[in-house]
Amino acid sequence: MHIVLISGLWLTASAWDAVVPELTALGHTPVPVALPGQGDGDASATLDDQVAAVLAVIDAAPEPAVVVGHSAACSLAWLAADARPEKVASVVFVGGFPEEDGATYADFFEPVDGLMGFPGWEKFEGPDSDDIGDELKASIAGDMVPVPVGVTRGVVHLRDERRFTIPSVLICPEFSPAQAKEWIDGGDTPELAKVETLELVDIDSGHWPMFTQPATFAQLLANAAPTG
């Protein structure tokens, strides 16, 4: 099955390099998405441009695909499911939650010259990054790219409620499934509260399991692929 991989903020498609061979070995076709504005030097890229890039990959797949969004890109995966509910077999959210209709995509840090850069590991101390050593942190940060405000300040537009019928999985890295359930039940993530079939899955990692546990992470992604 085609598994569409969407990177979160500051990451390029190369973030999936260790996961791709693991998924291939499991019999799947992983397709990391090259997001406009994240690695191509296009400072004018918008959220709509990124959605279009994801949809192009989904449309090119010969069958409904598993769509994986990491962190802020959980909203990108959800936007794709909303736009192509008939072409998305399942959605996997990794370490994040999809925004509601009308919300801003990811305006988390102050931009400089129209770009929101990685703010440094200090902002992610604790469970987010405790499993990443200094050498790997330097490597990851060295590959990170600033994201255009046309993306981070883009507005999420959701229109098709068929998205709620798509089987979905929330992989819980730096937080537990129990915490996630509490947040969902408490109304903190209303989109997930409406999903008809939502599985909460634990992984003992920080926020970036594609770097620290690629084999285990790939197996969880493969498990999200519908069978039969």
Phi, psi and omega in degrees: 000145175288130177240111184272124187249119184244120183284150174281191184304141173073351183264144173263179180298339180292347178300339183265007187303323180279340182274326184305310180295330178293316178293322178298318179296335178273003174094013182252169178246096180280138180228095173293137182269130172277103184277128174305135180088352180236077177118347181256000178078009182274095181286350181264002183298149181239170175299320178300323177297319180292319176300316180299322179295319178294316181296325178298321178291317179297316181294331181280345181288143182284352182211166175305137188252157167278128182246121186248126176241131179257131173058236181301330181289358168304324177291325176296316178299321182288322176298322178294318178297323179293322183279333183225057184300331181282346182253003181246115182283324177198159178241136176241120176261129183241110174064028180193180186222141180289140177284160178280166172301132179090352181278158173281141187299301187196057182272071190267328185227156183292127179283161174232123181054041175081010182228136176260109183272167174296127187278358182104156184293340180301328179288347184236029177293151179100213185303331180301320190227010181299336182269007181249120178285168184300320182295316179291323176302316180296321180294314180297311182298325180295335180265354182285150181232147176292152184250133181298146179294338174298337174271303188296329181258012175293156182257132179284128178237116180243136188229332191249110184288356172297343177302329182288345179271352182281126178303133185227154180229134172251110175274126188254102181271284184280356174233163184266160173304324179296318177296317180299317179298321179297318180293318180295311181296332181276000176089009182286336180225078188298332178296314180292331180296338182265353181291129186290322180232104182231122178255134177256123187234134181269148166219133184276080183207179170271204189286345186237066184293342178295337178265325188263332181218060187299323182290312179297318180298315180298322179296321178295321177294318179296324179296337181279352179283126179300147178245157177084000000 
